[in-house]
């Protein structure tokens, strides 16, 4: 995996009042503006603080999970940084599971899992990235382009808490010459041959 964008000890978080947003200063020439409005952030974000070792560890964990998604490298970086913000700096949220159908099998998610939910309206699958796994519900961020469900628009990297009975693990896909099969199917095929 090639990654030119690596966290360093010079990265720092700070709140920008002009943009009403938490920012991550990457360098003197590069800033990252987080997606979340100040009203949903905890008070700790209104101070300046460094990008910690825990933040860097989480960044790599989320970035590695994003490799299975059909996103550009810059979208994977954006998703990974917003995942850190959602996990560490968002105020507690209530689940909004009514948009999605229950899954036939219960799945207990882990942090950085790529999961899918099925829209209640039309059954369409939506990809999410788990940023905080709970016993009954998990905080996730939208890991795909914008979509609309029940007249509500969800945006890339937007946070949503979902009951775990709505989540299903997404198998990473591997392309073959004629089709797309999951890694598990590929392993089974290799074991037979």
mmCIF file with all atom_site columns, C-alpha atoms in Angstrom:
data_model
loop_
_atom_site.group_PDB
_atom_site.id
_atom_site.type_symbol
_atom_site.label_atom_id
_atom_site.label_alt_id
_atom_site.label_comp_id
_atom_site.label_asym_id
_atom_site.label_entity_id
_atom_site.label_seq_id
_atom_site.pdbx_PDB_ins_code
_atom_site.Cartn_x
_atom_site.Cartn_y
_atom_site.Cartn_z
_atom_site.occupancy
_atom_site.B_iso_or_equiv
_atom_site.pdbx_formal_charge
_atom_site.auth_seq_id
_atom_site.auth_comp_id
_atom_site.auth_asym_id
_atom_site.auth_atom_id
_atom_site.pdbx_PDB_model_num
ATOM 1   C CA . UNK A 1 1   ? 0.000   0.000   0.000   1.00 0.00 ? 1   UNK A CA 1
ATOM 2   C CA . UNK A 1 2   ? 1.370   3.398   -0.997  1.00 0.00 ? 2   UNK A CA 1
ATOM 3   C CA . UNK A 1 3   ? 0.671   6.277   1.349   1.00 0.00 ? 3   UNK A CA 1
ATOM 4   C CA . UNK A 1 4   ? 2.405   9.619   0.909   1.00 0.00 ? 4   UNK A CA 1
ATOM 5   C CA . UNK A 1 5   ? 0.179   11.280  3.507   1.00 0.00 ? 5   UNK A CA 1
ATOM 6   C CA . UNK A 1 6   ? 1.587   10.290  6.898   1.00 0.00 ? 6   UNK A CA 1
ATOM 7   C CA . UNK A 1 7   ? 0.843   11.846  10.289  1.00 0.00 ? 7   UNK A CA 1
ATOM 8   C CA . UNK A 1 8   ? 3.732   13.631  12.002  1.00 0.00 ? 8   UNK A CA 1
ATOM 9   C CA . UNK A 1 9   ? 4.253   15.157  15.450  1.00 0.00 ? 9   UNK A CA 1
ATOM 10  C CA . UNK A 1 10  ? 3.860   18.632  13.918  1.00 0.00 ? 10  UNK A CA 1
ATOM 11  C CA . UNK A 1 11  ? 0.173   18.118  13.067  1.00 0.00 ? 11  UNK A CA 1
ATOM 12  C CA . UNK A 1 12  ? -2.170  20.020  15.394  1.00 0.00 ? 12  UNK A CA 1
ATOM 13  C CA . UNK A 1 13  ? -5.903  20.450  15.963  1.00 0.00 ? 13  UNK A CA 1
ATOM 14  C CA . UNK A 1 14  ? -7.435  23.872  16.550  1.00 0.00 ? 14  UNK A CA 1
ATOM 15  C CA . UNK A 1 15  ? -10.873 25.466  16.289  1.00 0.00 ? 15  UNK A CA 1
ATOM 16  C CA . UNK A 1 16  ? -11.333 28.152  13.630  1.00 0.00 ? 16  UNK A CA 1
ATOM 17  C CA . UNK A 1 17  ? -14.038 30.624  14.690  1.00 0.00 ? 17  UNK A CA 1
ATOM 18  C CA . UNK A 1 18  ? -14.256 32.169  11.210  1.00 0.00 ? 18  UNK A CA 1
ATOM 19  C CA . UNK A 1 19  ? -15.222 28.810  9.661   1.00 0.00 ? 19  UNK A CA 1
ATOM 20  C CA . UNK A 1 20  ? -16.934 27.562  12.856  1.00 0.00 ? 20  UNK A CA 1
ATOM 21  C CA . UNK A 1 21  ? -15.044 24.323  12.367  1.00 0.00 ? 21  UNK A CA 1
ATOM 22  C CA . UNK A 1 22  ? -12.390 22.096  13.897  1.00 0.00 ? 22  UNK A CA 1
ATOM 23  C CA . UNK A 1 23  ? -9.269  22.216  11.737  1.00 0.00 ? 23  UNK A CA 1
ATOM 24  C CA . UNK A 1 24  ? -6.257  19.956  11.453  1.00 0.00 ? 24  UNK A CA 1
ATOM 25  C CA . UNK A 1 25  ? -3.099  21.813  10.509  1.00 0.00 ? 25  UNK A CA 1
ATOM 26  C CA . UNK A 1 26  ? -0.997  19.406  8.458   1.00 0.00 ? 26  UNK A CA 1
ATOM 27  C CA . UNK A 1 27  ? 1.681   21.957  7.527   1.00 0.00 ? 27  UNK A CA 1
ATOM 28  C CA . UNK A 1 28  ? 1.988   25.717  7.088   1.00 0.00 ? 28  UNK A CA 1
ATOM 29  C CA . UNK A 1 29  ? 0.578   25.241  3.555   1.00 0.00 ? 29  UNK A CA 1
ATOM 30  C CA . UNK A 1 30  ? -2.069  22.580  4.258   1.00 0.00 ? 30  UNK A CA 1
ATOM 31  C CA . UNK A 1 31  ? -5.179  22.609  6.462   1.00 0.00 ? 31  UNK A CA 1
ATOM 32  C CA . UNK A 1 32  ? -7.928  20.034  6.808   1.00 0.00 ? 32  UNK A CA 1
ATOM 33  C CA . UNK A 1 33  ? -11.397 21.306  7.710   1.00 0.00 ? 33  UNK A CA 1
ATOM 34  C CA . UNK A 1 34  ? -13.550 18.759  9.538   1.00 0.00 ? 34  UNK A CA 1
ATOM 35  C CA . UNK A 1 35  ? -17.137 18.130  8.452   1.00 0.00 ? 35  UNK A CA 1
ATOM 36  C CA . UNK A 1 36  ? -18.903 18.611  11.773  1.00 0.00 ? 36  UNK A CA 1
ATOM 37  C CA . UNK A 1 37  ? -20.657 21.750  13.013  1.00 0.00 ? 37  UNK A CA 1
ATOM 38  C CA . UNK A 1 38  ? -19.444 23.203  16.319  1.00 0.00 ? 38  UNK A CA 1
ATOM 39  C CA . UNK A 1 39  ? -22.836 22.593  17.991  1.00 0.00 ? 39  UNK A CA 1
ATOM 40  C CA . UNK A 1 40  ? -22.301 18.801  17.863  1.00 0.00 ? 40  UNK A CA 1
ATOM 41  C CA . UNK A 1 41  ? -18.676 18.911  19.095  1.00 0.00 ? 41  UNK A CA 1
ATOM 42  C CA . UNK A 1 42  ? -17.571 18.529  22.727  1.00 0.00 ? 42  UNK A CA 1
ATOM 43  C CA . UNK A 1 43  ? -16.131 21.653  24.466  1.00 0.00 ? 43  UNK A CA 1
ATOM 44  C CA . UNK A 1 44  ? -12.555 20.254  24.424  1.00 0.00 ? 44  UNK A CA 1
ATOM 45  C CA . UNK A 1 45  ? -12.204 21.070  20.715  1.00 0.00 ? 45  UNK A CA 1
ATOM 46  C CA . UNK A 1 46  ? -12.229 24.815  21.317  1.00 0.00 ? 46  UNK A CA 1
ATOM 47  C CA . UNK A 1 47  ? -8.593  24.685  22.470  1.00 0.00 ? 47  UNK A CA 1
ATOM 48  C CA . UNK A 1 48  ? -5.460  24.015  20.458  1.00 0.00 ? 48  UNK A CA 1
ATOM 49  C CA . UNK A 1 49  ? -3.908  20.556  20.913  1.00 0.00 ? 49  UNK A CA 1
ATOM 50  C CA . UNK A 1 50  ? -1.532  18.237  19.106  1.00 0.00 ? 50  UNK A CA 1
ATOM 51  C CA . UNK A 1 51  ? -2.383  15.281  16.904  1.00 0.00 ? 51  UNK A CA 1
ATOM 52  C CA . UNK A 1 52  ? -1.642  12.496  19.371  1.00 0.00 ? 52  UNK A CA 1
ATOM 53  C CA . UNK A 1 53  ? -0.075  9.060   18.998  1.00 0.00 ? 53  UNK A CA 1
ATOM 54  C CA . UNK A 1 54  ? -3.582  7.632   19.545  1.00 0.00 ? 54  UNK A CA 1
ATOM 55  C CA . UNK A 1 55  ? -4.874  9.852   16.719  1.00 0.00 ? 55  UNK A CA 1
ATOM 56  C CA . UNK A 1 56  ? -2.116  8.571   14.417  1.00 0.00 ? 56  UNK A CA 1
ATOM 57  C CA . UNK A 1 57  ? -2.869  4.949   15.334  1.00 0.00 ? 57  UNK A CA 1
ATOM 58  C CA . UNK A 1 58  ? -6.582  5.516   14.651  1.00 0.00 ? 58  UNK A CA 1
ATOM 59  C CA . UNK A 1 59  ? -5.748  7.257   11.365  1.00 0.00 ? 59  UNK A CA 1
ATOM 60  C CA . UNK A 1 60  ? -3.857  4.199   10.077  1.00 0.00 ? 60  UNK A CA 1
ATOM 61  C CA . UNK A 1 61  ? -6.570  1.833   11.331  1.00 0.00 ? 61  UNK A CA 1
ATOM 62  C CA . UNK A 1 62  ? -9.338  3.759   9.540   1.00 0.00 ? 62  UNK A CA 1
ATOM 63  C CA . UNK A 1 63  ? -7.228  4.345   6.424   1.00 0.00 ? 63  UNK A CA 1
ATOM 64  C CA . UNK A 1 64  ? -6.425  0.616   6.128   1.00 0.00 ? 64  UNK A CA 1
ATOM 65  C CA . UNK A 1 65  ? -10.133 -0.237  6.404   1.00 0.00 ? 65  UNK A CA 1
ATOM 66  C CA . UNK A 1 66  ? -10.962 2.267   3.652   1.00 0.00 ? 66  UNK A CA 1
ATOM 67  C CA . UNK A 1 67  ? -8.852  0.343   1.133   1.00 0.00 ? 67  UNK A CA 1
ATOM 68  C CA . UNK A 1 68  ? -11.806 -1.929  0.336   1.00 0.00 ? 68  UNK A CA 1
ATOM 69  C CA . UNK A 1 69  ? -13.991 1.066   -0.608  1.00 0.00 ? 69  UNK A CA 1
ATOM 70  C CA . UNK A 1 70  ? -14.373 2.479   -4.111  1.00 0.00 ? 70  UNK A CA 1
ATOM 71  C CA . UNK A 1 71  ? -13.035 5.907   -3.115  1.00 0.00 ? 71  UNK A CA 1
ATOM 72  C CA . UNK A 1 72  ? -10.179 8.106   -4.289  1.00 0.00 ? 72  UNK A CA 1
ATOM 73  C CA . UNK A 1 73  ? -7.102  8.295   -2.066  1.00 0.00 ? 73  UNK A CA 1
ATOM 74  C CA . UNK A 1 74  ? -8.014  11.839  -1.001  1.00 0.00 ? 74  UNK A CA 1
ATOM 75  C CA . UNK A 1 75  ? -11.535 10.637  -0.036  1.00 0.00 ? 75  UNK A CA 1
ATOM 76  C CA . UNK A 1 76  ? -9.992  7.809   2.017   1.00 0.00 ? 76  UNK A CA 1
ATOM 77  C CA . UNK A 1 77  ? -7.803  10.364  3.835   1.00 0.00 ? 77  UNK A CA 1
ATOM 78  C CA . UNK A 1 78  ? -10.808 12.661  4.415   1.00 0.00 ? 78  UNK A CA 1
ATOM 79  C CA . UNK A 1 79  ? -12.915 9.756   5.687   1.00 0.00 ? 79  UNK A CA 1
ATOM 80  C CA . UNK A 1 80  ? -10.113 8.614   8.031   1.00 0.00 ? 80  UNK A CA 1
ATOM 81  C CA . UNK A 1 81  ? -9.591  12.062  9.575   1.00 0.00 ? 81  UNK A CA 1
ATOM 82  C CA . UNK A 1 82  ? -13.333 12.642  9.965   1.00 0.00 ? 82  UNK A CA 1
ATOM 83  C CA . UNK A 1 83  ? -13.578 9.202   11.603  1.00 0.00 ? 83  UNK A CA 1
ATOM 84  C CA . UNK A 1 84  ? -11.069 10.338  14.261  1.00 0.00 ? 84  UNK A CA 1
ATOM 85  C CA . UNK A 1 85  ? -13.080 13.509  14.876  1.00 0.00 ? 85  UNK A CA 1
ATOM 86  C CA . UNK A 1 86  ? -16.367 11.571  15.099  1.00 0.00 ? 86  UNK A CA 1
ATOM 87  C CA . UNK A 1 87  ? -14.886 9.013   17.497  1.00 0.00 ? 87  UNK A CA 1
ATOM 88  C CA . UNK A 1 88  ? -13.171 11.523  19.789  1.00 0.00 ? 88  UNK A CA 1
ATOM 89  C CA . UNK A 1 89  ? -14.959 14.854  19.572  1.00 0.00 ? 89  UNK A CA 1
ATOM 90  C CA . UNK A 1 90  ? -18.662 14.414  18.801  1.00 0.00 ? 90  UNK A CA 1
ATOM 91  C CA . UNK A 1 91  ? -21.250 14.815  21.537  1.00 0.00 ? 91  UNK A CA 1
ATOM 92  C CA . UNK A 1 92  ? -23.200 11.622  22.290  1.00 0.00 ? 92  UNK A CA 1
ATOM 93  C CA . UNK A 1 93  ? -25.912 10.860  19.753  1.00 0.00 ? 93  UNK A CA 1
ATOM 94  C CA . UNK A 1 94  ? -29.142 8.901   19.798  1.00 0.00 ? 94  UNK A CA 1
ATOM 95  C CA . UNK A 1 95  ? -29.547 6.083   17.246  1.00 0.00 ? 95  UNK A CA 1
ATOM 96  C CA . UNK A 1 96  ? -31.409 6.916   14.028  1.00 0.00 ? 96  UNK A CA 1
ATOM 97  C CA . UNK A 1 97  ? -32.017 3.356   12.920  1.00 0.00 ? 97  UNK A CA 1
ATOM 98  C CA . UNK A 1 98  ? -35.512 3.866   11.486  1.00 0.00 ? 98  UNK A CA 1
ATOM 99  C CA . UNK A 1 99  ? -33.967 4.659   8.077   1.00 0.00 ? 99  UNK A CA 1
ATOM 100 C CA . UNK A 1 100 ? -32.636 1.102   7.795   1.00 0.00 ? 100 UNK A CA 1
ATOM 101 C CA . UNK A 1 101 ? -34.020 -2.466  7.876   1.00 0.00 ? 101 UNK A CA 1
ATOM 102 C CA . UNK A 1 102 ? -33.030 -5.117  10.394  1.00 0.00 ? 102 UNK A CA 1
ATOM 103 C CA . UNK A 1 103 ? -30.497 -7.648  9.133   1.00 0.00 ? 103 UNK A CA 1
ATOM 104 C CA . UNK A 1 104 ? -31.359 -11.378 9.129   1.00 0.00 ? 104 UNK A CA 1
ATOM 105 C CA . UNK A 1 105 ? -28.277 -12.193 11.248  1.00 0.00 ? 105 UNK A CA 1
ATOM 106 C CA . UNK A 1 106 ? -27.014 -10.171 14.224  1.00 0.00 ? 106 UNK A CA 1
ATOM 107 C CA . UNK A 1 107 ? -23.490 -8.813  13.817  1.00 0.00 ? 107 UNK A CA 1
ATOM 108 C CA . UNK A 1 108 ? -21.370 -7.254  16.584  1.00 0.00 ? 108 UNK A CA 1
ATOM 109 C CA . UNK A 1 109 ? -19.235 -4.581  14.882  1.00 0.00 ? 109 UNK A CA 1
ATOM 110 C CA . UNK A 1 110 ? -15.701 -3.522  15.764  1.00 0.00 ? 110 UNK A CA 1
ATOM 111 C CA . UNK A 1 111 ? -14.072 -0.112  15.354  1.00 0.00 ? 111 UNK A CA 1
ATOM 112 C CA . UNK A 1 112 ? -12.953 0.503   11.741  1.00 0.00 ? 112 UNK A CA 1
ATOM 113 C CA . UNK A 1 113 ? -15.236 -2.198  10.282  1.00 0.00 ? 113 UNK A CA 1
ATOM 114 C CA . UNK A 1 114 ? -16.764 -1.345  6.922   1.00 0.00 ? 114 UNK A CA 1
ATOM 115 C CA . UNK A 1 115 ? -20.431 -2.251  7.254   1.00 0.00 ? 115 UNK A CA 1
ATOM 116 C CA . UNK A 1 116 ? -23.558 -1.939  5.171   1.00 0.00 ? 116 UNK A CA 1
ATOM 117 C CA . UNK A 1 117 ? -27.146 -1.094  5.988   1.00 0.00 ? 117 UNK A CA 1
ATOM 118 C CA . UNK A 1 118 ? -30.241 -1.588  3.820   1.00 0.00 ? 118 UNK A CA 1
ATOM 119 C CA . UNK A 1 119 ? -32.493 1.418   3.330   1.00 0.00 ? 119 UNK A CA 1
ATOM 120 C CA . UNK A 1 120 ? -36.004 0.875   4.697   1.00 0.00 ? 120 UNK A CA 1
ATOM 121 C CA . UNK A 1 121 ? -37.596 2.518   1.617   1.00 0.00 ? 121 UNK A CA 1
ATOM 122 C CA . UNK A 1 122 ? -36.041 0.565   -1.229  1.00 0.00 ? 122 UNK A CA 1
ATOM 123 C CA . UNK A 1 123 ? -33.563 -1.963  0.181   1.00 0.00 ? 123 UNK A CA 1
ATOM 124 C CA . UNK A 1 124 ? -30.578 -0.155  -1.382  1.00 0.00 ? 124 UNK A CA 1
ATOM 125 C CA . UNK A 1 125 ? -27.297 -0.848  0.434   1.00 0.00 ? 125 UNK A CA 1
ATOM 126 C CA . UNK A 1 126 ? -25.333 1.969   2.024   1.00 0.00 ? 126 UNK A CA 1
ATOM 127 C CA . UNK A 1 127 ? -21.692 1.689   3.186   1.00 0.00 ? 127 UNK A CA 1
ATOM 128 C CA . UNK A 1 128 ? -20.693 2.953   6.618   1.00 0.00 ? 128 UNK A CA 1
ATOM 129 C CA . UNK A 1 129 ? -17.438 3.004   8.593   1.00 0.00 ? 129 UNK A CA 1
ATOM 130 C CA . UNK A 1 130 ? -17.751 2.115   12.288  1.00 0.00 ? 130 UNK A CA 1
ATOM 131 C CA . UNK A 1 131 ? -15.965 4.712   14.439  1.00 0.00 ? 131 UNK A CA 1
ATOM 132 C CA . UNK A 1 132 ? -17.271 3.684   17.875  1.00 0.00 ? 132 UNK A CA 1
ATOM 133 C CA . UNK A 1 133 ? -18.668 0.190   18.493  1.00 0.00 ? 133 UNK A CA 1
ATOM 134 C CA . UNK A 1 134 ? -21.236 -0.169  21.246  1.00 0.00 ? 134 UNK A CA 1
ATOM 135 C CA . UNK A 1 135 ? -23.001 -3.204  22.682  1.00 0.00 ? 135 UNK A CA 1
ATOM 136 C CA . UNK A 1 136 ? -26.375 -2.276  21.120  1.00 0.00 ? 136 UNK A CA 1
ATOM 137 C CA . UNK A 1 137 ? -25.641 0.627   18.765  1.00 0.00 ? 137 UNK A CA 1
ATOM 138 C CA . UNK A 1 138 ? -22.574 1.948   16.977  1.00 0.00 ? 138 UNK A CA 1
ATOM 139 C CA . UNK A 1 139 ? -21.489 5.368   15.801  1.00 0.00 ? 139 UNK A CA 1
ATOM 140 C CA . UNK A 1 140 ? -20.702 5.246   12.085  1.00 0.00 ? 140 UNK A CA 1
ATOM 141 C CA . UNK A 1 141 ? -19.865 7.688   9.315   1.00 0.00 ? 141 UNK A CA 1
ATOM 142 C CA . UNK A 1 142 ? -21.164 7.574   5.755   1.00 0.00 ? 142 UNK A CA 1
ATOM 143 C CA . UNK A 1 143 ? -18.471 5.903   3.607   1.00 0.00 ? 143 UNK A CA 1
ATOM 144 C CA . UNK A 1 144 ? -19.924 6.648   0.187   1.00 0.00 ? 144 UNK A CA 1
ATOM 145 C CA . UNK A 1 145 ? -21.206 9.625   -1.791  1.00 0.00 ? 145 UNK A CA 1
ATOM 146 C CA . UNK A 1 146 ? -24.333 11.525  -0.760  1.00 0.00 ? 146 UNK A CA 1
ATOM 147 C CA . UNK A 1 147 ? -27.673 9.691   -0.779  1.00 0.00 ? 147 UNK A CA 1
ATOM 148 C CA . UNK A 1 148 ? -31.289 10.489  0.131   1.00 0.00 ? 148 UNK A CA 1
ATOM 149 C CA . UNK A 1 149 ? -33.587 8.328   2.259   1.00 0.00 ? 149 UNK A CA 1
ATOM 150 C CA . UNK A 1 150 ? -37.039 9.314   3.594   1.00 0.00 ? 150 UNK A CA 1
ATOM 151 C CA . UNK A 1 151 ? -36.482 12.876  2.321   1.00 0.00 ? 151 UNK A CA 1
ATOM 152 C CA . UNK A 1 152 ? -33.275 13.176  4.408   1.00 0.00 ? 152 UNK A CA 1
ATOM 153 C CA . UNK A 1 153 ? -29.973 13.778  2.633   1.00 0.00 ? 153 UNK A CA 1
ATOM 154 C CA . UNK A 1 154 ? -26.913 12.042  4.086   1.00 0.00 ? 154 UNK A CA 1
ATOM 155 C CA . UNK A 1 155 ? -23.477 13.387  3.119   1.00 0.00 ? 155 UNK A CA 1
ATOM 156 C CA . UNK A 1 156 ? -20.085 11.742  2.765   1.00 0.00 ? 156 UNK A CA 1
ATOM 157 C CA . UNK A 1 157 ? -18.442 11.420  6.241   1.00 0.00 ? 157 UNK A CA 1
ATOM 158 C CA . UNK A 1 158 ? -21.636 12.442  8.073   1.00 0.00 ? 158 UNK A CA 1
ATOM 159 C CA . UNK A 1 159 ? -21.995 10.728  11.444  1.00 0.00 ? 159 UNK A CA 1
ATOM 160 C CA . UNK A 1 160 ? -24.982 8.553   12.314  1.00 0.00 ? 160 UNK A CA 1
ATOM 161 C CA . UNK A 1 161 ? -25.570 6.192   15.220  1.00 0.00 ? 161 UNK A CA 1
ATOM 162 C CA . UNK A 1 162 ? -27.222 2.920   14.167  1.00 0.00 ? 162 UNK A CA 1
ATOM 163 C CA . UNK A 1 163 ? -28.525 -0.053  16.136  1.00 0.00 ? 163 UNK A CA 1
ATOM 164 C CA . UNK A 1 164 ? -26.233 -3.054  15.592  1.00 0.00 ? 164 UNK A CA 1
ATOM 165 C CA . UNK A 1 165 ? -29.122 -5.234  14.381  1.00 0.00 ? 165 UNK A CA 1
ATOM 166 C CA . UNK A 1 166 ? -29.176 -3.037  11.236  1.00 0.00 ? 166 UNK A CA 1
ATOM 167 C CA . UNK A 1 167 ? -25.470 -3.559  10.407  1.00 0.00 ? 167 UNK A CA 1
ATOM 168 C CA . UNK A 1 168 ? -23.834 -6.235  8.253   1.00 0.00 ? 168 UNK A CA 1
ATOM 169 C CA . UNK A 1 169 ? -20.098 -6.669  7.686   1.00 0.00 ? 169 UNK A CA 1
ATOM 170 C CA . UNK A 1 170 ? -19.001 -5.865  4.136   1.00 0.00 ? 170 UNK A CA 1
ATOM 171 C CA . UNK A 1 171 ? -16.594 -8.440  2.701   1.00 0.00 ? 171 UNK A CA 1
ATOM 172 C CA . UNK A 1 172 ? -13.787 -6.800  0.804   1.00 0.00 ? 172 UNK A CA 1
ATOM 173 C CA . UNK A 1 173 ? -14.073 -7.610  -2.860  1.00 0.00 ? 173 UNK A CA 1
ATOM 174 C CA . UNK A 1 174 ? -11.378 -8.939  -5.140  1.00 0.00 ? 174 UNK A CA 1
ATOM 175 C CA . UNK A 1 175 ? -11.687 -8.795  -8.916  1.00 0.00 ? 175 UNK A CA 1
ATOM 176 C CA . UNK A 1 176 ? -11.098 -11.836 -11.079 1.00 0.00 ? 176 UNK A CA 1
ATOM 177 C CA . UNK A 1 177 ? -11.034 -11.890 -14.876 1.00 0.00 ? 177 UNK A CA 1
ATOM 178 C CA . UNK A 1 178 ? -14.714 -12.776 -15.242 1.00 0.00 ? 178 UNK A CA 1
ATOM 179 C CA . UNK A 1 179 ? -16.377 -11.753 -11.987 1.00 0.00 ? 179 UNK A CA 1
ATOM 180 C CA . UNK A 1 180 ? -16.092 -10.232 -8.561  1.00 0.00 ? 180 UNK A CA 1
ATOM 181 C CA . UNK A 1 181 ? -15.923 -12.657 -5.635  1.00 0.00 ? 181 UNK A CA 1
ATOM 182 C CA . UNK A 1 182 ? -15.356 -12.192 -1.931  1.00 0.00 ? 182 UNK A CA 1
ATOM 183 C CA . UNK A 1 183 ? -12.023 -13.088 -0.322  1.00 0.00 ? 183 UNK A CA 1
ATOM 184 C CA . UNK A 1 184 ? -13.700 -16.001 1.495   1.00 0.00 ? 184 UNK A CA 1
ATOM 185 C CA . UNK A 1 185 ? -14.933 -17.466 -1.799  1.00 0.00 ? 185 UNK A CA 1
ATOM 186 C CA . UNK A 1 186 ? -11.457 -17.065 -3.298  1.00 0.00 ? 186 UNK A CA 1
ATOM 187 C CA . UNK A 1 187 ? -9.862  -18.882 -0.360  1.00 0.00 ? 187 UNK A CA 1
ATOM 188 C CA . UNK A 1 188 ? -12.376 -21.709 -0.689  1.00 0.00 ? 188 UNK A CA 1
ATOM 189 C CA . UNK A 1 189 ? -11.605 -21.989 -4.407  1.00 0.00 ? 189 UNK A CA 1
ATOM 190 C CA . UNK A 1 190 ? -7.842  -22.079 -3.746  1.00 0.00 ? 190 UNK A CA 1
ATOM 191 C CA . UNK A 1 191 ? -8.289  -24.761 -1.072  1.00 0.00 ? 191 UNK A CA 1
ATOM 192 C CA . UNK A 1 192 ? -10.180 -26.973 -3.546  1.00 0.00 ? 192 UNK A CA 1
ATOM 193 C CA . UNK A 1 193 ? -7.730  -26.613 -6.434  1.00 0.00 ? 193 UNK A CA 1
#
